[in-house]
Amino acid sequence: MLITLKSLNQKAKILLLSGVVLIVVAVLFLVFSKSAKPAHKHPEKAEVFDDGLRIVFKPNSPGLEIVKSTVIGGGGEFVSLEAPARLIASTSPSVSNGSRIILFESAELNDLYVGYIHAKNKLHRSNKNLSRIKDMFVHRVATEKDLVESETDSGNDAAELAEFEGKLRAQGLNPSELSKAGSLKAWIITDVPESQISTLKKGKKVKVVFASFPDEEFIGTAEAIGDNVDPLTRTAKMRIIVVNDKYRLKPGMFGVVKFPEQTGGDSVVLPYTAIVTVEGKNYVFVEEKPLTFKRREVVLGISTKERVNIIEGLTPGEKVAIQGSILLKGLSFGF
């Protein structure tokens, strides 16, 4: 009986010792496993240098995954400009006497043109009267008061004529050319970007497709570019003249003007999403080396809603950010 109790105490001691050893081993394993686990790295913000001119990302910078770059140019790309247009006026034979008349897309334009004709006639009459009064004044038949009144009338009539002409020109029309135009003529007005005015010279041939004749292309000629640039849209009005065969084209019709392709060969064409605009200036972000972007001002050429031709500021072969430009803009300009 004593031997049995002694042997049980011995086994209990061994079990107890084994349990302590297991606990110690488990604790040491947990400690070492925690210390061996790599520490979690917090995202590092991109750094901005030279007053926003240069942006340097870290490999784990927030937003870096949305910034995509591509090598530009050298692919013979081009941008073909298309612009919405409307037929604003056309010549037509008069129903009453067969003479040529001009039809306008709106009563307001018609009133402006009629006012211009009346003002032109008034100025002609007042100028003739002024010449007569001057001759009479020289021969002491008219007084100085008569001369002053006649000069005033002539000046007022000239100002009135200029007012009507200015309003017509603001709509893209030249009243003096309207009055001289022959039959079968129609005038189309379209808005072209300010940056493209220099390439769209007078006399350039264009194609026009009207919604009423979707399967037919009319050949037009760029006649003139408006005198004003809209400060909001940064566009100028271009007037295009087409031959109105059989008088099929009617004032008020809408269409699309297709301008000749202006770029090709080694041109630089970018998605419009690559461009950011600040205070009227256009910029892109060039990836000079991995994770390093530099802001650069560019001059835009012909553009559509999707793509734009760059005429100054970039060289074929450079790498430019085409996605994530809004993020780069915020970092560069601080907003």
mmCIF file with all atom_site columns, N, CA, C and O in Angstrom, residues 14-35:
data_model
loop_
_atom_site.group_PDB
_atom_site.id
_atom_site.type_symbol
_atom_site.label_atom_id
_atom_site.label_alt_id
_atom_site.label_comp_id
_atom_site.label_asym_id
_atom_site.label_entity_id
_atom_site.label_seq_id
_atom_site.pdbx_PDB_ins_code
_atom_site.Cartn_x
_atom_site.Cartn_y
_atom_site.Cartn_z
_atom_site.occupancy
_atom_site.B_iso_or_equiv
_atom_site.pdbx_formal_charge
_atom_site.auth_seq_id
_atom_site.auth_comp_id
_atom_site.auth_asym_id
_atom_site.auth_atom_id
_atom_site.pdbx_PDB_model_num
ATOM 1  N N  . ILE A 1 14 ? 5.681 14.151 -12.028 1.00 0.00 ? 14 ILE A N  1
ATOM 2  C CA . ILE A 1 14 ? 6.115 14.150 -13.440 1.00 0.00 ? 14 ILE A CA 1
ATOM 3  C C  . ILE A 1 14 ? 5.095 14.869 -14.319 1.00 0.00 ? 14 ILE A C  1
ATOM 4  O O  . ILE A 1 14 ? 5.431 15.671 -15.185 1.00 0.00 ? 14 ILE A O  1
ATOM 5  N N  . LEU A 1 15 ? 3.808 14.574 -14.078 1.00 0.00 ? 15 LEU A N  1
ATOM 6  C CA . LEU A 1 15 ? 2.747 15.231 -14.853 1.00 0.00 ? 15 LEU A CA 1
ATOM 7  C C  . LEU A 1 15 ? 2.731 16.733 -14.625 1.00 0.00 ? 15 LEU A C  1
ATOM 8  O O  . LEU A 1 15 ? 2.563 17.527 -15.558 1.00 0.00 ? 15 LEU A O  1
ATOM 9  N N  . LEU A 1 16 ? 2.924 17.124 -13.339 1.00 0.00 ? 16 LEU A N  1
ATOM 10 C CA . LEU A 1 16 ? 2.935 18.544 -13.008 1.00 0.00 ? 16 LEU A CA 1
ATOM 11 C C  . LEU A 1 16 ? 4.091 19.238 -13.682 1.00 0.00 ? 16 LEU A C  1
ATOM 12 O O  . LEU A 1 16 ? 3.957 20.323 -14.256 1.00 0.00 ? 16 LEU A O  1
ATOM 13 N N  . LEU A 1 17 ? 5.258 18.605 -13.647 1.00 0.00 ? 17 LEU A N  1
ATOM 14 C CA . LEU A 1 17 ? 6.444 19.182 -14.267 1.00 0.00 ? 17 LEU A CA 1
ATOM 15 C C  . LEU A 1 17 ? 6.270 19.293 -15.785 1.00 0.00 ? 17 LEU A C  1
ATOM 16 O O  . LEU A 1 17 ? 6.630 20.291 -16.410 1.00 0.00 ? 17 LEU A O  1
ATOM 17 N N  . SER A 1 18 ? 5.673 18.273 -16.382 1.00 0.00 ? 18 SER A N  1
ATOM 18 C CA . SER A 1 18 ? 5.435 18.292 -17.828 1.00 0.00 ? 18 SER A CA 1
ATOM 19 C C  . SER A 1 18 ? 4.476 19.411 -18.212 1.00 0.00 ? 18 SER A C  1
ATOM 20 O O  . SER A 1 18 ? 4.651 20.116 -19.222 1.00 0.00 ? 18 SER A O  1
ATOM 21 N N  . GLY A 1 19 ? 3.450 19.611 -17.373 1.00 0.00 ? 19 GLY A N  1
ATOM 22 C CA . GLY A 1 19 ? 2.484 20.683 -17.655 1.00 0.00 ? 19 GLY A CA 1
ATOM 23 C C  . GLY A 1 19 ? 3.140 22.043 -17.600 1.00 0.00 ? 19 GLY A C  1
ATOM 24 O O  . GLY A 1 19 ? 2.864 22.927 -18.422 1.00 0.00 ? 19 GLY A O  1
ATOM 25 N N  . VAL A 1 20 ? 4.023 22.237 -16.581 1.00 0.00 ? 20 VAL A N  1
ATOM 26 C CA . VAL A 1 20 ? 4.725 23.532 -16.467 1.00 0.00 ? 20 VAL A CA 1
ATOM 27 C C  . VAL A 1 20 ? 5.588 23.776 -17.683 1.00 0.00 ? 20 VAL A C  1
ATOM 28 O O  . VAL A 1 20 ? 5.636 24.873 -18.245 1.00 0.00 ? 20 VAL A O  1
ATOM 29 N N  . VAL A 1 21 ? 6.287 22.731 -18.122 1.00 0.00 ? 21 VAL A N  1
ATOM 30 C CA . VAL A 1 21 ? 7.163 22.869 -19.311 1.00 0.00 ? 21 VAL A CA 1
ATOM 31 C C  . VAL A 1 21 ? 6.348 23.243 -20.533 1.00 0.00 ? 21 VAL A C  1
ATOM 32 O O  . VAL A 1 21 ? 6.720 24.113 -21.338 1.00 0.00 ? 21 VAL A O  1
ATOM 33 N N  . LEU A 1 22 ? 5.190 22.625 -20.737 1.00 0.00 ? 22 LEU A N  1
ATOM 34 C CA . LEU A 1 22 ? 4.334 22.930 -21.891 1.00 0.00 ? 22 LEU A CA 1
ATOM 35 C C  . LEU A 1 22 ? 3.837 24.371 -21.871 1.00 0.00 ? 22 LEU A C  1
ATOM 36 O O  . LEU A 1 22 ? 3.773 25.053 -22.915 1.00 0.00 ? 22 LEU A O  1
ATOM 37 N N  . ILE A 1 23 ? 3.476 24.836 -20.669 1.00 0.00 ? 23 ILE A N  1
ATOM 38 C CA . ILE A 1 23 ? 2.998 26.215 -20.548 1.00 0.00 ? 23 ILE A CA 1
ATOM 39 C C  . ILE A 1 23 ? 4.104 27.198 -20.900 1.00 0.00 ? 23 ILE A C  1
ATOM 40 O O  . ILE A 1 23 ? 3.901 28.177 -21.617 1.00 0.00 ? 23 ILE A O  1
ATOM 41 N N  . VAL A 1 24 ? 5.320 26.913 -20.406 1.00 0.00 ? 24 VAL A N  1
ATOM 42 C CA . VAL A 1 24 ? 6.463 27.800 -20.689 1.00 0.00 ? 24 VAL A CA 1
ATOM 43 C C  . VAL A 1 24 ? 6.752 27.833 -22.184 1.00 0.00 ? 24 VAL A C  1
ATOM 44 O O  . VAL A 1 24 ? 6.991 28.880 -22.791 1.00 0.00 ? 24 VAL A O  1
ATOM 45 N N  . VAL A 1 25 ? 6.723 26.658 -22.809 1.00 0.00 ? 25 VAL A N  1
ATOM 46 C CA . VAL A 1 25 ? 6.984 26.582 -24.267 1.00 0.00 ? 25 VAL A CA 1
ATOM 47 C C  . VAL A 1 25 ? 5.934 27.362 -25.046 1.00 0.00 ? 25 VAL A C  1
ATOM 48 O O  . VAL A 1 25 ? 6.232 28.092 -26.006 1.00 0.00 ? 25 VAL A O  1
ATOM 49 N N  . ALA A 1 26 ? 4.654 27.244 -24.644 1.00 0.00 ? 26 ALA A N  1
ATOM 50 C CA . ALA A 1 26 ? 3.568 27.951 -25.338 1.00 0.00 ? 26 ALA A CA 1
ATOM 51 C C  . ALA A 1 26 ? 3.736 29.451 -25.218 1.00 0.00 ? 26 ALA A C  1
ATOM 52 O O  . ALA A 1 26 ? 3.544 30.205 -26.177 1.00 0.00 ? 26 ALA A O  1
ATOM 53 N N  . VAL A 1 27 ? 4.083 29.917 -24.007 1.00 0.00 ? 27 VAL A N  1
ATOM 54 C CA . VAL A 1 27 ? 4.281 31.360 -23.786 1.00 0.00 ? 27 VAL A CA 1
ATOM 55 C C  . VAL A 1 27 ? 5.428 31.881 -24.636 1.00 0.00 ? 27 VAL A C  1
ATOM 56 O O  . VAL A 1 27 ? 5.343 32.933 -25.280 1.00 0.00 ? 27 VAL A O  1
ATOM 57 N N  . LEU A 1 28 ? 6.549 31.136 -24.648 1.00 0.00 ? 28 LEU A N  1
ATOM 58 C CA . LEU A 1 28 ? 7.707 31.558 -25.459 1.00 0.00 ? 28 LEU A CA 1
ATOM 59 C C  . LEU A 1 28 ? 7.362 31.598 -26.949 1.00 0.00 ? 28 LEU A C  1
ATOM 60 O O  . LEU A 1 28 ? 7.790 32.491 -27.683 1.00 0.00 ? 28 LEU A O  1
ATOM 61 N N  . PHE A 1 29 ? 6.539 30.642 -27.436 1.00 0.00 ? 29 PHE A N  1
ATOM 62 C CA . PHE A 1 29 ? 6.151 30.607 -28.852 1.00 0.00 ? 29 PHE A CA 1
ATOM 63 C C  . PHE A 1 29 ? 5.322 31.835 -29.216 1.00 0.00 ? 29 PHE A C  1
ATOM 64 O O  . PHE A 1 29 ? 5.532 32.455 -30.264 1.00 0.00 ? 29 PHE A O  1
ATOM 65 N N  . LEU A 1 30 ? 4.393 32.173 -28.311 1.00 0.00 ? 30 LEU A N  1
ATOM 66 C CA . LEU A 1 30 ? 3.571 33.354 -28.576 1.00 0.00 ? 30 LEU A CA 1
ATOM 67 C C  . LEU A 1 30 ? 4.402 34.623 -28.598 1.00 0.00 ? 30 LEU A C  1
ATOM 68 O O  . LEU A 1 30 ? 4.207 35.505 -29.435 1.00 0.00 ? 30 LEU A O  1
ATOM 69 N N  . VAL A 1 31 ? 5.340 34.745 -27.699 1.00 0.00 ? 31 VAL A N  1
ATOM 70 C CA . VAL A 1 31 ? 6.183 35.941 -27.632 1.00 0.00 ? 31 VAL A CA 1
ATOM 71 C C  . VAL A 1 31 ? 7.017 36.088 -28.898 1.00 0.00 ? 31 VAL A C  1
ATOM 72 O O  . VAL A 1 31 ? 7.104 37.156 -29.513 1.00 0.00 ? 31 VAL A O  1
ATOM 73 N N  . PHE A 1 32 ? 7.655 35.000 -29.302 1.00 0.00 ? 32 PHE A N  1
ATOM 74 C CA . PHE A 1 32 ? 8.522 35.053 -30.493 1.00 0.00 ? 32 PHE A CA 1
ATOM 75 C C  . PHE A 1 32 ? 7.725 35.260 -31.778 1.00 0.00 ? 32 PHE A C  1
ATOM 76 O O  . PHE A 1 32 ? 8.176 35.918 -32.703 1.00 0.00 ? 32 PHE A O  1
ATOM 77 N N  . SER A 1 33 ? 6.511 34.675 -31.827 1.00 0.00 ? 33 SER A N  1
ATOM 78 C CA . SER A 1 33 ? 5.707 34.831 -33.039 1.00 0.00 ? 33 SER A CA 1
ATOM 79 C C  . SER A 1 33 ? 5.252 36.272 -33.197 1.00 0.00 ? 33 SER A C  1
ATOM 80 O O  . SER A 1 33 ? 5.196 36.820 -34.303 1.00 0.00 ? 33 SER A O  1
ATOM 81 N N  . LYS A 1 34 ? 4.945 36.955 -32.098 1.00 0.00 ? 34 LYS A N  1
ATOM 82 C CA . LYS A 1 34 ? 4.546 38.364 -32.163 1.00 0.00 ? 34 LYS A CA 1
ATOM 83 C C  . LYS A 1 34 ? 5.707 39.249 -32.567 1.00 0.00 ? 34 LYS A C  1
ATOM 84 O O  . LYS A 1 34 ? 5.578 40.182 -33.345 1.00 0.00 ? 34 LYS A O  1
ATOM 85 N N  . SER A 1 35 ? 6.873 38.972 -32.026 1.00 0.00 ? 35 SER A N  1
ATOM 86 C CA . SER A 1 35 ? 8.037 39.791 -32.346 1.00 0.00 ? 35 SER A CA 1
ATOM 87 C C  . SER A 1 35 ? 8.491 39.588 -33.784 1.00 0.00 ? 35 SER A C  1
ATOM 88 O O  . SER A 1 35 ? 9.038 40.480 -34.421 1.00 0.00 ? 35 SER A O  1
#
